[in-house]
Short mmCIF file of C-alpha atoms in Angstrom, two decimals:
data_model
loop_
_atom_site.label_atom_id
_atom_site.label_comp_id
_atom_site.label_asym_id
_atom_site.label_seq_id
_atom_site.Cartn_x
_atom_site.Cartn_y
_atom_site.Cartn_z
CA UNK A 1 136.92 173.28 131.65
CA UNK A 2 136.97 169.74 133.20
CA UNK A 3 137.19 166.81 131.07
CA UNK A 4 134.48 164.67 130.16
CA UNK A 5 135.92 161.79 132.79
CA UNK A 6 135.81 163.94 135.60
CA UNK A 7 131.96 164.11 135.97
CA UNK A 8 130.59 163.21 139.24
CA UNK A 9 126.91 162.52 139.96
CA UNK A 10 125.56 162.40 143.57
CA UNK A 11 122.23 161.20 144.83
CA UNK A 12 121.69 162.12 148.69
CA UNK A 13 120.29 160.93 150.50
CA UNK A 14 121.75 157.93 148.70
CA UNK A 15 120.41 155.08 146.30
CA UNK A 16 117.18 153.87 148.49
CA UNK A 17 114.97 156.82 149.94
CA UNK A 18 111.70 156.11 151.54
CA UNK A 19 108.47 157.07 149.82
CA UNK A 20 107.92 160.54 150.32
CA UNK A 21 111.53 161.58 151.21
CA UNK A 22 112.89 164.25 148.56
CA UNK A 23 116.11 162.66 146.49
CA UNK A 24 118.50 165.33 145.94
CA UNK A 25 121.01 165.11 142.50
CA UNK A 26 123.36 167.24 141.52
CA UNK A 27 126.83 166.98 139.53
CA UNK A 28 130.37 168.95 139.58
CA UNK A 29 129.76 169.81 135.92
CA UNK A 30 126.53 171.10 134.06
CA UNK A 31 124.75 168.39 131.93
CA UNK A 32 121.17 166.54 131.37
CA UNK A 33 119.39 164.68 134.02
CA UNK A 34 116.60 162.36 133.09
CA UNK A 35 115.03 159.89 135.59
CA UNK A 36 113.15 156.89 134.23
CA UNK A 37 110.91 154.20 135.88
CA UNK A 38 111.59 150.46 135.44
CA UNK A 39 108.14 149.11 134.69
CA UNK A 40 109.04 144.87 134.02
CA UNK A 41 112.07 145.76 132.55
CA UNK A 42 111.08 148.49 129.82
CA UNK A 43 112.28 151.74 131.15
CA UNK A 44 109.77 155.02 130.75
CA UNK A 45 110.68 158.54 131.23
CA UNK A 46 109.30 160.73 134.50
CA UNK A 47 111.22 163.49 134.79
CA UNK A 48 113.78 165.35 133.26
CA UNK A 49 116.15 168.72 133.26
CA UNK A 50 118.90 170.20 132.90
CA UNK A 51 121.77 170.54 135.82
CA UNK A 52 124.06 173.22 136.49
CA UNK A 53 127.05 172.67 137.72
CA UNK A 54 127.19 172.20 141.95
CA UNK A 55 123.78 173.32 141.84
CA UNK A 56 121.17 170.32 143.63
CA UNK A 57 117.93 169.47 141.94
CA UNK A 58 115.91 168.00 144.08
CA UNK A 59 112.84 165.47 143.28
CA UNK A 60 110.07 163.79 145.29
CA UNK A 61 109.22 160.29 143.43
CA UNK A 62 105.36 160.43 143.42
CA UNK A 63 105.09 156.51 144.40
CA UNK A 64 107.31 153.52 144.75
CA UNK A 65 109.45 151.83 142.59
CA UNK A 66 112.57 151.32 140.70
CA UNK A 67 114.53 154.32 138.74
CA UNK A 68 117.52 155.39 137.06
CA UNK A 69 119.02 158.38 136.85
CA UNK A 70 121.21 159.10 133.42
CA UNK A 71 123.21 162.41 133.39
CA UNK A 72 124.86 163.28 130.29
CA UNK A 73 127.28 165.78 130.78
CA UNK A 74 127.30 168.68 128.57
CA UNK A 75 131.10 168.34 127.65
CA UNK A 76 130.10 165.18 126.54
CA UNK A 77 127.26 165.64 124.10
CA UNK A 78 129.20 168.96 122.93
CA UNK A 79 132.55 166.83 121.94
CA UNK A 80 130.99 164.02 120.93
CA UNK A 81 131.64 161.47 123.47
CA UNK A 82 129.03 160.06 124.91
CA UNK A 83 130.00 159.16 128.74
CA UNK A 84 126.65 158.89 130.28
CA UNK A 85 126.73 158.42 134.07
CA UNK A 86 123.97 155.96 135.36
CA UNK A 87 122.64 156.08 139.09
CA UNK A 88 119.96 153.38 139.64
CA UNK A 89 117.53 154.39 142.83
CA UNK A 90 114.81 152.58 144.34
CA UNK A 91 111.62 154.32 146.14
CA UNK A 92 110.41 151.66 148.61
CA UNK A 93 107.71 151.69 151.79
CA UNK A 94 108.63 150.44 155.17
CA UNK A 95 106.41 147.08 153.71
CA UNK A 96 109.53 145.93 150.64
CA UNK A 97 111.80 144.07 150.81
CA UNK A 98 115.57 145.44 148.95
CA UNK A 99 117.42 142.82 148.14
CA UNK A 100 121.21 143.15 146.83
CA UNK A 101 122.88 141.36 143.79
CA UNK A 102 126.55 140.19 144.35
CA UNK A 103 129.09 139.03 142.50
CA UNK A 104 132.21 137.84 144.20
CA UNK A 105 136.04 136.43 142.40
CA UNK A 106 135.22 133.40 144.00
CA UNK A 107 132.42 132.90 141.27
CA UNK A 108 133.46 134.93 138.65
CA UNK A 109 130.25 135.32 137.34
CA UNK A 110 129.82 138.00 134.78
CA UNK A 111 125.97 139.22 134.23
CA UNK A 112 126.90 142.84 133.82
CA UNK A 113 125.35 143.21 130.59
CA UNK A 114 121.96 141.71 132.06
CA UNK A 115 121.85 143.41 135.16
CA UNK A 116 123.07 147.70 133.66
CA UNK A 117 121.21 146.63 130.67
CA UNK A 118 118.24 147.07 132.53
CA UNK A 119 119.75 149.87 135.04
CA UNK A 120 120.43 147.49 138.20
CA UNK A 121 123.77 147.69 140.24
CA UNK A 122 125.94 145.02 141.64
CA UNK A 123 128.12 144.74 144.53
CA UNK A 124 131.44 143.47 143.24
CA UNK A 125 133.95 141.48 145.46
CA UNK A 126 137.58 141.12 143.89
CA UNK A 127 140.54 139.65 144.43
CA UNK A 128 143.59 141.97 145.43
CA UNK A 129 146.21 139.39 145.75
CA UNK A 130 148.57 138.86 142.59
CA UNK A 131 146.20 141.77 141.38
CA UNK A 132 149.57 143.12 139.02
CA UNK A 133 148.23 139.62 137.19
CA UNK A 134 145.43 142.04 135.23
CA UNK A 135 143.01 138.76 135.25
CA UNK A 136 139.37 138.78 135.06
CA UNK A 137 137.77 139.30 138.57
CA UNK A 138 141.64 140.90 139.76
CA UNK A 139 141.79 144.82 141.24
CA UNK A 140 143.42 145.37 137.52
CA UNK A 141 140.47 144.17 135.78
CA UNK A 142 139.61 147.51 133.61
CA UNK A 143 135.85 147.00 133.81
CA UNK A 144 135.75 148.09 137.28
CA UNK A 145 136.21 152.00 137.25
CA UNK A 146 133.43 152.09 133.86
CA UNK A 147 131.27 149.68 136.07
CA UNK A 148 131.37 152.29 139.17
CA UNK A 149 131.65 155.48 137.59
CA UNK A 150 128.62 154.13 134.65
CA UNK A 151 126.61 152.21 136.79
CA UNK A 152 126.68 152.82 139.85
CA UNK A 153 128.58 149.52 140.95
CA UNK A 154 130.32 148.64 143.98
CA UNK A 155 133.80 147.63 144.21
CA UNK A 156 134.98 145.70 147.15
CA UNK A 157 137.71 143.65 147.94
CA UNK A 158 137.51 139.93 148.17
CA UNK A 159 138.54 139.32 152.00
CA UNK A 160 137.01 135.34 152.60
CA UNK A 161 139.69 132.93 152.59
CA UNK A 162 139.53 130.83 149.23
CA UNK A 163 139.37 127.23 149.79
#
């Protein structure tokens, strides 16, 4: 049996499917999926099931908008931790606009709890240089791998030259 860590949730075609396109989920271990819709901030269920494990699910989102997807492994809820694996996903029309939240070292702006609070990802630039210094906003930084793996964050290196 795999451990609780090694859960893996995939969304394909990815994050941003156009209304009408079938989202396709599935995970490497069996667990609970439930999809929610953010309606100004207060999330309401839509759907939910249970997955096996490598076996896709697939959904068609019945109009646009913004969702997240929360699996729960069942290792998880059977031990009694709670790792729950959040995939936000937006529906849109060829008439939205996406737009794309960043946060970069060179800032070091921190709204994490704002923005997975209410099931929105972030882009994350970080600095790699001197990253054996395990500072905030450093390759080190321990947030990183829960902010991917939890939320659906991504992890970039910082690459601009700072001034």
């Amino acid at each position: 049996m795999q451990s609780p860590s090694s859960a893996r949730l995939s969304l394909s075609p990815g994050g941003l499917i156009k209304s009408g396109e079938t989202l396709r989920l599935s995970a490497n271990v069996a667990g609970h999926l439930a999809v929610s819709r953010n309606h100004g901030g207060t999330l309401s269920p839509v759907v939910a099931t249970d997955l096996s494990a490598d076996t896709p699910w697939s959904w068609q989102p019945a109009d646009c908008g913004q969702f997240l997807a929360t699996f729960t492994p069942a290792a998880s809820a059977n031990s009694g931790e709670r790792e729950i694996i959040r995939r936000p996903l937006a529906v849109v029309s060829s008439d939205w606009a996406v737009c794309q939240i960043t946060v970069g070292a060179f800032t070091a702006e921190d709204f994490a709890d704002i923005i997975h609070g209410a099931g929105v990802s972030a882009d994350y630039y970080i600095e790699v240089p001197r990253a054996d210094l395990a500072k905030s906003f450093s390759a080190t930084d321990p947030r990183w791998r829960a902010y991917e793996r939890l939320h659906g964050d991504a992890i970039h290196p910082h690459a601009m030259a700072n001034a």
